[in-house]
Amino acid sequence: MAISIAAAALLSLSCQKGDGDADYGNEFVYIPQATVSGGIDNYYNVPSGLENTANYYIEGGNVNVLLGVIRSGKSAYKAYSVDILTDDALSAKAASELGAKVLPASAFTLPGKASVPDGEAGVSFVLAAQQTALTAGKYVVAVKIANPSKYELSKSNTSVIVVIDADQL
């Protein structure tokens, strides 16, 4: 009988939430693709160059680059949204550094906003580049987030330089 009571007590203690379930961390919004280099730069190569890593798909005459927005920290996830913008100056600088061409605004589409629902940390979105505009070489476009409806933007990783290598698609 004593063993049954002790076992029941241990079982009830093991069902309680541990420290791993506690709220912690800072709540900052960022673009996860800006972190793929481990802090060296914010270039996002398409294709990635890594085996078994698909970061784009081709459909309807477009090269659809997978991007996203996410919130750090481990507290309750509340709905939020951010504006998705391009940065022409950052695109031009990256193109110069890489010997690439800036992808013209007329050759791609982006959603104007990313909306993350309650209970989720982040959401994906697509940069759709017209396949016919990607003739040869590398093309760049800088994508950034701004104006979060909730939470703060991270001090880094809020912009990403998408580098599409047309010769490798």
mmCIF file of N, CA, C and O in Angstrom, residues 8-97:
data_model
loop_
_atom_site.group_PDB
_atom_site.id
_atom_site.type_symbol
_atom_site.label_atom_id
_atom_site.label_comp_id
_atom_site.label_asym_id
_atom_site.label_seq_id
_atom_site.Cartn_x
_atom_site.Cartn_y
_atom_site.Cartn_z
ATOM 1 N N ALA A 8 2.005 6.951 -6.683
ATOM 2 C CA ALA A 8 0.996 7.934 -7.084
ATOM 3 C C ALA A 8 1.504 9.355 -6.867
ATOM 4 O O ALA A 8 1.287 10.245 -7.688
ATOM 5 N N ALA A 9 2.203 9.581 -5.758
ATOM 6 C CA ALA A 9 2.756 10.906 -5.470
ATOM 7 C C ALA A 9 3.806 11.282 -6.507
ATOM 8 O O ALA A 9 3.829 12.414 -7.014
ATOM 9 N N LEU A 10 4.687 10.346 -6.837
ATOM 10 C CA LEU A 10 5.708 10.615 -7.852
ATOM 11 C C LEU A 10 5.088 10.868 -9.216
ATOM 12 O O LEU A 10 5.517 11.752 -9.953
ATOM 13 N N LEU A 11 4.070 10.105 -9.549
ATOM 14 C CA LEU A 11 3.393 10.276 -10.825
ATOM 15 C C LEU A 11 2.738 11.650 -10.917
ATOM 16 O O LEU A 11 2.830 12.329 -11.938
ATOM 17 N N SER A 12 2.117 12.093 -9.848
ATOM 18 C CA SER A 12 1.458 13.404 -9.881
ATOM 19 C C SER A 12 2.480 14.529 -9.977
ATOM 20 O O SER A 12 2.249 15.539 -10.624
ATOM 21 N N LEU A 13 3.652 14.370 -9.347
ATOM 22 C CA LEU A 13 4.696 15.384 -9.449
ATOM 23 C C LEU A 13 5.283 15.445 -10.851
ATOM 24 O O LEU A 13 5.620 16.509 -11.352
ATOM 25 N N SER A 14 5.396 14.305 -11.508
ATOM 26 C CA SER A 14 5.982 14.286 -12.841
ATOM 27 C C SER A 14 5.071 14.898 -13.891
ATOM 28 O O SER A 14 5.505 15.244 -14.974
ATOM 29 N N CYS A 15 3.805 15.070 -13.590
ATOM 30 C CA CYS A 15 2.868 15.657 -14.539
ATOM 31 C C CYS A 15 2.816 17.177 -14.452
ATOM 32 O O CYS A 15 2.157 17.823 -15.249
ATOM 33 N N GLN A 16 3.504 17.750 -13.484
ATOM 34 C CA GLN A 16 3.510 19.203 -13.354
ATOM 35 C C GLN A 16 4.435 19.807 -14.394
ATOM 36 O O GLN A 16 5.383 19.178 -14.845
ATOM 37 N N LYS A 17 4.154 21.055 -14.753
ATOM 38 C CA LYS A 17 4.995 21.744 -15.720
ATOM 39 C C LYS A 17 6.374 21.993 -15.128
ATOM 40 O O LYS A 17 6.503 22.384 -13.981
ATOM 41 N N GLY A 18 7.394 21.795 -15.953
ATOM 42 C CA GLY A 18 8.765 22.039 -15.528
ATOM 43 C C GLY A 18 9.236 23.398 -16.008
ATOM 44 O O GLY A 18 8.496 24.156 -16.643
ATOM 45 N N ASP A 19 10.484 23.703 -15.720
ATOM 46 C CA ASP A 19 11.058 24.984 -16.129
ATOM 47 C C ASP A 19 11.067 25.157 -17.638
ATOM 48 O O ASP A 19 11.024 26.268 -18.146
ATOM 49 N N GLY A 20 11.117 24.057 -18.375
ATOM 50 C CA GLY A 20 11.110 24.138 -19.832
ATOM 51 C C GLY A 20 9.814 24.676 -20.402
ATOM 52 O O GLY A 20 9.762 25.119 -21.539
ATOM 53 N N ASP A 21 8.749 24.645 -19.606
ATOM 54 C CA ASP A 21 7.459 25.167 -20.042
ATOM 55 C C ASP A 21 7.230 26.610 -19.603
ATOM 56 O O ASP A 21 6.208 27.195 -19.928
ATOM 57 N N ALA A 22 8.155 27.170 -18.850
ATOM 58 C CA ALA A 22 7.982 28.525 -18.328
ATOM 59 C C ALA A 22 8.188 29.562 -19.432
ATOM 60 O O ALA A 22 8.895 29.325 -20.412
ATOM 61 N N ASP A 23 7.560 30.716 -19.254
ATOM 62 C CA ASP A 23 7.783 31.830 -20.173
ATOM 63 C C ASP A 23 9.205 32.349 -19.970
ATOM 64 O O ASP A 23 9.652 32.531 -18.842
ATOM 65 N N TYR A 24 9.925 32.581 -21.048
ATOM 66 C CA TYR A 24 11.268 33.135 -20.934
ATOM 67 C C TYR A 24 11.659 33.767 -22.265
ATOM 68 O O TYR A 24 11.015 33.565 -23.281
ATOM 69 N N GLY A 25 12.738 34.507 -22.233
ATOM 70 C CA GLY A 25 13.306 35.082 -23.445
ATOM 71 C C GLY A 25 12.684 36.401 -23.840
ATOM 72 O O GLY A 25 11.615 36.778 -23.370
ATOM 73 N N ASN A 26 13.394 37.097 -24.694
ATOM 74 C CA ASN A 26 12.910 38.373 -25.214
ATOM 75 C C ASN A 26 12.022 38.135 -26.416
ATOM 76 O O ASN A 26 12.265 37.231 -27.202
ATOM 77 N N GLU A 27 11.028 38.966 -26.561
ATOM 78 C CA GLU A 27 10.065 38.829 -27.653
ATOM 79 C C GLU A 27 10.419 39.810 -28.771
ATOM 80 O O GLU A 27 10.014 40.971 -28.738
ATOM 81 N N PHE A 28 11.196 39.332 -29.728
ATOM 82 C CA PHE A 28 11.610 40.145 -30.858
ATOM 83 C C PHE A 28 11.185 39.469 -32.153
ATOM 84 O O PHE A 28 11.241 38.253 -32.277
ATOM 85 N N VAL A 29 10.825 40.269 -33.144
ATOM 86 C CA VAL A 29 10.400 39.773 -34.445
ATOM 87 C C VAL A 29 11.565 39.917 -35.426
ATOM 88 O O VAL A 29 12.238 40.948 -35.455
ATOM 89 N N TYR A 30 11.786 38.874 -36.246
ATOM 90 C CA TYR A 30 12.889 38.900 -37.201
ATOM 91 C C TYR A 30 12.590 37.980 -38.377
ATOM 92 O O TYR A 30 11.602 37.246 -38.370
ATOM 93 N N ILE A 31 13.462 38.017 -39.389
ATOM 94 C CA ILE A 31 13.370 37.145 -40.561
ATOM 95 C C ILE A 31 14.350 35.997 -40.345
ATOM 96 O O ILE A 31 15.568 36.218 -40.329
ATOM 97 N N PRO A 32 13.879 34.773 -40.165
ATOM 98 C CA PRO A 32 14.807 33.668 -39.874
ATOM 99 C C PRO A 32 15.810 33.388 -40.993
ATOM 100 O O PRO A 32 16.921 32.943 -40.720
ATOM 101 N N GLN A 33 15.467 33.670 -42.227
ATOM 102 C CA GLN A 33 16.392 33.420 -43.341
ATOM 103 C C GLN A 33 17.616 34.335 -43.274
ATOM 104 O O GLN A 33 18.640 34.039 -43.889
ATOM 105 N N ALA A 34 17.536 35.429 -42.527
ATOM 106 C CA ALA A 34 18.676 36.332 -42.368
ATOM 107 C C ALA A 34 19.736 35.734 -41.454
ATOM 108 O O ALA A 34 20.836 36.273 -41.351
ATOM 109 N N THR A 35 19.424 34.616 -40.809
ATOM 110 C CA THR A 35 20.351 34.008 -39.856
ATOM 111 C C THR A 35 21.077 32.790 -40.410
ATOM 112 O O THR A 35 21.871 32.188 -39.697
ATOM 113 N N VAL A 36 20.842 32.409 -41.666
ATOM 114 C CA VAL A 36 21.391 31.152 -42.182
ATOM 115 C C VAL A 36 22.917 31.127 -42.237
ATOM 116 O O VAL A 36 23.504 30.062 -42.204
ATOM 117 N N SER A 37 23.569 32.279 -42.278
ATOM 118 C CA SER A 37 25.034 32.297 -42.324
ATOM 119 C C SER A 37 25.647 32.262 -40.930
ATOM 120 O O SER A 37 26.868 32.303 -40.800
ATOM 121 N N GLY A 38 24.831 32.227 -39.916
ATOM 122 C CA GLY A 38 25.355 32.203 -38.553
ATOM 123 C C GLY A 38 25.930 33.536 -38.114
ATOM 124 O O GLY A 38 26.796 33.591 -37.256
ATOM 125 N N GLY A 39 25.448 34.628 -38.694
ATOM 126 C CA GLY A 39 25.889 35.958 -38.289
ATOM 127 C C GLY A 39 26.970 36.558 -39.155
ATOM 128 O O GLY A 39 27.399 37.688 -38.925
ATOM 129 N N ILE A 40 27.433 35.843 -40.160
ATOM 130 C CA ILE A 40 28.476 36.374 -41.045
ATOM 131 C C ILE A 40 27.911 37.492 -41.915
ATOM 132 O O ILE A 40 28.514 38.538 -42.080
ATOM 133 N N ASP A 41 26.750 37.248 -42.513
ATOM 134 C CA ASP A 41 26.069 38.247 -43.332
ATOM 135 C C ASP A 41 24.586 37.882 -43.358
ATOM 136 O O ASP A 41 24.164 36.955 -42.668
ATOM 137 N N ASN A 42 23.820 38.606 -44.128
ATOM 138 C CA ASN A 42 22.384 38.284 -44.216
ATOM 139 C C ASN A 42 21.996 37.854 -45.634
ATOM 140 O O ASN A 42 20.882 38.064 -46.054
ATOM 141 N N TYR A 43 22.948 37.233 -46.352
ATOM 142 C CA TYR A 43 22.658 36.719 -47.684
ATOM 143 C C TYR A 43 21.892 35.405 -47.575
ATOM 144 O O TYR A 43 22.205 34.549 -46.751
ATOM 145 N N TYR A 44 20.898 35.253 -48.439
ATOM 146 C CA TYR A 44 20.080 34.040 -48.490
ATOM 147 C C TYR A 44 20.163 33.517 -49.906
ATOM 148 O O TYR A 44 19.482 34.005 -50.808
ATOM 149 N N ASN A 45 21.028 32.530 -50.124
ATOM 150 C CA ASN A 45 21.278 32.003 -51.455
ATOM 151 C C ASN A 45 20.161 31.085 -51.924
ATOM 152 O O ASN A 45 19.718 30.204 -51.185
ATOM 153 N N VAL A 46 19.738 31.305 -53.170
ATOM 154 C CA VAL A 46 18.695 30.499 -53.803
ATOM 155 C C VAL A 46 19.248 30.022 -55.147
ATOM 156 O O VAL A 46 19.566 30.859 -55.985
ATOM 157 N N PRO A 47 19.414 28.706 -55.361
ATOM 158 C CA PRO A 47 19.213 27.643 -54.390
ATOM 159 C C PRO A 47 20.228 27.731 -53.258
ATOM 160 O O PRO A 47 21.267 28.374 -53.367
ATOM 161 N N SER A 48 19.929 27.025 -52.173
ATOM 162 C CA SER A 48 20.724 27.152 -50.951
ATOM 163 C C SER A 48 22.131 26.598 -51.096
ATOM 164 O O SER A 48 23.020 27.019 -50.364
ATOM 165 N N GLY A 49 22.323 25.633 -51.989
ATOM 166 C CA GLY A 49 23.631 25.013 -52.119
ATOM 167 C C GLY A 49 23.821 23.870 -51.142
ATOM 168 O O GLY A 49 24.835 23.201 -51.160
ATOM 169 N N LEU A 50 22.848 23.658 -50.282
ATOM 170 C CA LEU A 50 22.913 22.563 -49.322
ATOM 171 C C LEU A 50 22.056 21.410 -49.824
ATOM 172 O O LEU A 50 20.948 21.611 -50.305
ATOM 173 N N GLU A 51 22.575 20.221 -49.702
ATOM 174 C CA GLU A 51 21.843 19.036 -50.144
ATOM 175 C C GLU A 51 20.567 18.872 -49.323
ATOM 176 O O GLU A 51 20.551 19.081 -48.115
ATOM 177 N N ASN A 52 19.499 18.514 -49.984
ATOM 178 C CA ASN A 52 18.197 18.256 -49.348
ATOM 179 C C ASN A 52 17.592 19.483 -48.675
ATOM 180 O O ASN A 52 16.837 19.352 -47.718
ATOM 181 N N THR A 53 17.966 20.665 -49.107
ATOM 182 C CA THR A 53 17.386 21.884 -48.553
ATOM 183 C C THR A 53 16.734 22.661 -49.689
ATOM 184 O O THR A 53 17.410 23.315 -50.464
ATOM 185 N N ALA A 54 15.429 22.577 -49.774
ATOM 186 C CA ALA A 54 14.688 23.280 -50.821
ATOM 187 C C ALA A 54 14.194 24.608 -50.254
ATOM 188 O O ALA A 54 13.364 24.632 -49.361
ATOM 189 N N ASN A 55 14.734 25.705 -50.746
ATOM 190 C CA ASN A 55 14.295 27.014 -50.268
ATOM 191 C C ASN A 55 13.547 27.790 -51.361
ATOM 192 O O ASN A 55 13.337 28.983 -51.232
ATOM 193 N N TYR A 56 13.142 27.068 -52.399
ATOM 194 C CA TYR A 56 12.337 27.669 -53.468
ATOM 195 C C TYR A 56 11.604 26.553 -54.202
ATOM 196 O O TYR A 56 11.932 25.373 -54.062
ATOM 197 N N TYR A 57 10.616 26.954 -54.973
ATOM 198 C CA TYR A 57 9.955 26.031 -55.884
ATOM 199 C C TYR A 57 9.524 26.825 -57.107
ATOM 200 O O TYR A 57 9.315 28.040 -57.037
ATOM 201 N N ILE A 58 9.419 26.143 -58.248
ATOM 202 C CA ILE A 58 9.029 26.804 -59.493
ATOM 203 C C ILE A 58 7.596 26.416 -59.803
ATOM 204 O O ILE A 58 7.252 25.236 -59.807
ATOM 205 N N GLU A 59 6.778 27.429 -60.035
ATOM 206 C CA GLU A 59 5.360 27.196 -60.310
ATOM 207 C C GLU A 59 4.789 28.402 -61.047
ATOM 208 O O GLU A 59 5.068 29.544 -60.679
ATOM 209 N N GLY A 60 4.013 28.137 -62.057
ATOM 210 C CA GLY A 60 3.333 29.213 -62.779
ATOM 211 C C GLY A 60 4.261 30.245 -63.388
ATOM 212 O O GLY A 60 3.920 31.423 -63.452
ATOM 213 N N GLY A 61 5.450 29.819 -63.816
ATOM 214 C CA GLY A 61 6.399 30.756 -64.422
ATOM 215 C C GLY A 61 7.164 31.594 -63.418
ATOM 216 O O GLY A 61 7.867 32.523 -63.797
ATOM 217 N N ASN A 62 7.036 31.276 -62.130
ATOM 218 C CA ASN A 62 7.735 32.022 -61.079
ATOM 219 C C ASN A 62 8.695 31.125 -60.310
ATOM 220 O O ASN A 62 8.426 29.946 -60.098
ATOM 221 N N VAL A 63 9.793 31.718 -59.891
ATOM 222 C CA VAL A 63 10.673 31.100 -58.905
ATOM 223 C C VAL A 63 10.197 31.642 -57.564
ATOM 224 O O VAL A 63 10.341 32.826 -57.278
ATOM 225 N N ASN A 64 9.576 30.786 -56.781
ATOM 226 C CA ASN A 64 8.976 31.186 -55.507
ATOM 227 C C ASN A 64 9.957 30.915 -54.374
ATOM 228 O O ASN A 64 10.213 29.763 -54.020
ATOM 229 N N VAL A 65 10.512 31.992 -53.823
ATOM 230 C CA VAL A 65 11.500 31.900 -52.755
ATOM 231 C C VAL A 65 10.767 31.913 -51.414
ATOM 232 O O VAL A 65 9.966 32.807 -51.147
ATOM 233 N N LEU A 66 11.072 30.916 -50.581
ATOM 234 C CA LEU A 66 10.419 30.786 -49.289
ATOM 235 C C LEU A 66 11.096 31.667 -48.250
ATOM 236 O O LEU A 66 12.294 31.536 -47.995
ATOM 237 N N LEU A 67 10.324 32.565 -47.671
ATOM 238 C CA LEU A 67 10.793 33.467 -46.620
ATOM 239 C C LEU A 67 9.819 33.397 -45.449
ATOM 240 O O LEU A 67 8.803 32.719 -45.525
ATOM 241 N N GLY A 68 10.113 34.107 -44.394
ATOM 242 C CA GLY A 68 9.199 34.103 -43.260
ATOM 243 C C GLY A 68 9.522 35.172 -42.249
ATOM 244 O O GLY A 68 10.495 35.916 -42.375
ATOM 245 N N VAL A 69 8.684 35.220 -41.246
ATOM 246 C CA VAL A 69 8.856 36.107 -40.109
ATOM 247 C C VAL A 69 8.539 35.275 -38.869
ATOM 248 O O VAL A 69 7.677 34.390 -38.915
ATOM 249 N N ILE A 70 9.268 35.520 -37.795
ATOM 250 C CA ILE A 70 9.066 34.742 -36.573
ATOM 251 C C ILE A 70 9.352 35.619 -35.356
ATOM 252 O O ILE A 70 10.058 36.625 -35.466
ATOM 253 N N ARG A 71 8.799 35.208 -34.235
ATOM 254 C CA ARG A 71 9.000 35.924 -32.973
ATOM 255 C C ARG A 71 9.790 35.042 -32.024
ATOM 256 O O ARG A 71 9.496 33.860 -31.860
ATOM 257 N N SER A 72 10.807 35.615 -31.394
ATOM 258 C CA SER A 72 11.608 34.879 -30.420
ATOM 259 C C SER A 72 10.921 34.875 -29.064
ATOM 260 O O SER A 72 9.920 35.553 -28.849
ATOM 261 N N GLY A 73 11.507 34.137 -28.144
ATOM 262 C CA GLY A 73 10.967 34.040 -26.791
ATOM 263 C C GLY A 73 9.986 32.897 -26.677
ATOM 264 O O GLY A 73 9.544 32.322 -27.657
ATOM 265 N N LYS A 74 9.667 32.554 -25.447
ATOM 266 C CA LYS A 74 8.741 31.448 -25.220
ATOM 267 C C LYS A 74 7.669 31.894 -24.237
ATOM 268 O O LYS A 74 7.553 31.387 -23.141
ATOM 269 N N SER A 75 6.917 32.856 -24.639
ATOM 270 C CA SER A 75 5.733 33.243 -23.879
ATOM 271 C C SER A 75 4.541 32.997 -24.791
ATOM 272 O O SER A 75 4.710 32.626 -25.945
ATOM 273 N N ALA A 76 3.371 33.218 -24.288
ATOM 274 C CA ALA A 76 2.168 32.965 -25.093
ATOM 275 C C ALA A 76 2.259 33.721 -26.414
ATOM 276 O O ALA A 76 2.581 34.905 -26.442
ATOM 277 N N TYR A 77 1.988 33.022 -27.491
ATOM 278 C CA TYR A 77 2.060 33.640 -28.813
ATOM 279 C C TYR A 77 0.756 34.352 -29.120
ATOM 280 O O TYR A 77 -0.293 33.735 -29.220
ATOM 281 N N LYS A 78 0.845 35.642 -29.264
ATOM 282 C CA LYS A 78 -0.305 36.475 -29.606
ATOM 283 C C LYS A 78 -0.184 36.912 -31.062
ATOM 284 O O LYS A 78 0.909 37.072 -31.585
ATOM 285 N N ALA A 79 -1.305 37.136 -31.704
ATOM 286 C CA ALA A 79 -1.319 37.548 -33.108
ATOM 287 C C ALA A 79 -0.551 38.853 -33.293
ATOM 288 O O ALA A 79 -0.586 39.737 -32.430
ATOM 289 N N TYR A 80 0.141 38.949 -34.408
ATOM 290 C CA TYR A 80 0.833 40.186 -34.774
ATOM 291 C C TYR A 80 1.006 40.218 -36.282
ATOM 292 O O TYR A 80 0.824 39.209 -36.962
ATOM 293 N N SER A 81 1.376 41.374 -36.790
ATOM 294 C CA SER A 81 1.660 41.498 -38.211
ATOM 295 C C SER A 81 2.839 42.439 -38.406
ATOM 296 O O SER A 81 3.176 43.221 -37.511
ATOM 297 N N VAL A 82 3.484 42.332 -39.556
ATOM 298 C CA VAL A 82 4.571 43.230 -39.941
ATOM 299 C C VAL A 82 4.400 43.588 -41.405
ATOM 300 O O VAL A 82 3.839 42.819 -42.182
ATOM 301 N N ASP A 83 4.878 44.759 -41.762
ATOM 302 C CA ASP A 83 4.923 45.161 -43.164
ATOM 303 C C ASP A 83 6.138 44.501 -43.813
ATOM 304 O O ASP A 83 7.195 44.366 -43.184
ATOM 305 N N ILE A 84 5.984 44.096 -45.064
ATOM 306 C CA ILE A 84 7.088 43.525 -45.834
ATOM 307 C C ILE A 84 7.446 44.527 -46.921
ATOM 308 O O ILE A 84 6.591 44.917 -47.720
ATOM 309 N N LEU A 85 8.691 44.937 -46.922
ATOM 310 C CA LEU A 85 9.162 45.980 -47.833
ATOM 311 C C LEU A 85 10.439 45.527 -48.538
ATOM 312 O O LEU A 85 11.063 44.554 -48.135
ATOM 313 N N THR A 86 10.818 46.274 -49.553
ATOM 314 C CA THR A 86 12.126 46.073 -50.172
ATOM 315 C C THR A 86 12.979 47.291 -49.857
ATOM 316 O O THR A 86 12.466 48.353 -49.502
ATOM 317 N N ASP A 87 14.289 47.135 -49.981
ATOM 318 C CA ASP A 87 15.221 48.220 -49.685
ATOM 319 C C ASP A 87 16.141 48.380 -50.892
ATOM 320 O O ASP A 87 17.077 47.592 -51.077
ATOM 321 N N ASP A 88 15.864 49.377 -51.725
ATOM 322 C CA ASP A 88 16.621 49.571 -52.963
ATOM 323 C C ASP A 88 18.098 49.855 -52.716
ATOM 324 O O ASP A 88 18.962 49.348 -53.431
ATOM 325 N N ALA A 89 18.407 50.652 -51.689
ATOM 326 C CA ALA A 89 19.806 50.986 -51.396
ATOM 327 C C ALA A 89 20.574 49.737 -50.962
ATOM 328 O O ALA A 89 21.709 49.511 -51.397
ATOM 329 N N LEU A 90 19.966 48.927 -50.136
ATOM 330 C CA LEU A 90 20.602 47.689 -49.680
ATOM 331 C C LEU A 90 20.754 46.705 -50.837
ATOM 332 O O LEU A 90 21.776 46.016 -50.948
ATOM 333 N N SER A 91 19.766 46.663 -51.727
ATOM 334 C CA SER A 91 19.857 45.806 -52.917
ATOM 335 C C SER A 91 21.029 46.237 -53.791
ATOM 336 O O SER A 91 21.818 45.397 -54.246
ATOM 337 N N ALA A 92 21.159 47.536 -54.039
ATOM 338 C CA ALA A 92 22.231 48.061 -54.883
ATOM 339 C C ALA A 92 23.607 47.780 -54.269
ATOM 340 O O ALA A 92 24.546 47.392 -54.982
ATOM 341 N N LYS A 93 23.719 47.949 -52.955
ATOM 342 C CA LYS A 93 24.988 47.688 -52.269
ATOM 343 C C LYS A 93 25.366 46.222 -52.391
ATOM 344 O O LYS A 93 26.513 45.885 -52.700
ATOM 345 N N ALA A 94 24.423 45.326 -52.162
ATOM 346 C CA ALA A 94 24.691 43.888 -52.257
ATOM 347 C C ALA A 94 25.046 43.496 -53.693
ATOM 348 O O ALA A 94 25.956 42.684 -53.911
ATOM 349 N N ALA A 95 24.342 44.054 -54.660
ATOM 350 C CA ALA A 95 24.631 43.749 -56.065
ATOM 351 C C ALA A 95 26.063 44.148 -56.408
ATOM 352 O O ALA A 95 26.779 43.397 -57.082
ATOM 353 N N SER A 96 26.482 45.303 -55.925
ATOM 354 C CA SER A 96 27.842 45.770 -56.165
ATOM 355 C C SER A 96 28.866 44.844 -55.516
ATOM 356 O O SER A 96 29.871 44.486 -56.128
ATOM 357 N N GLU A 97 28.613 44.444 -54.292
ATOM 358 C CA GLU A 97 29.537 43.565 -53.569
ATOM 359 C C GLU A 97 29.644 42.185 -54.213
ATOM 360 O O GLU A 97 30.712 41.574 -54.207
#
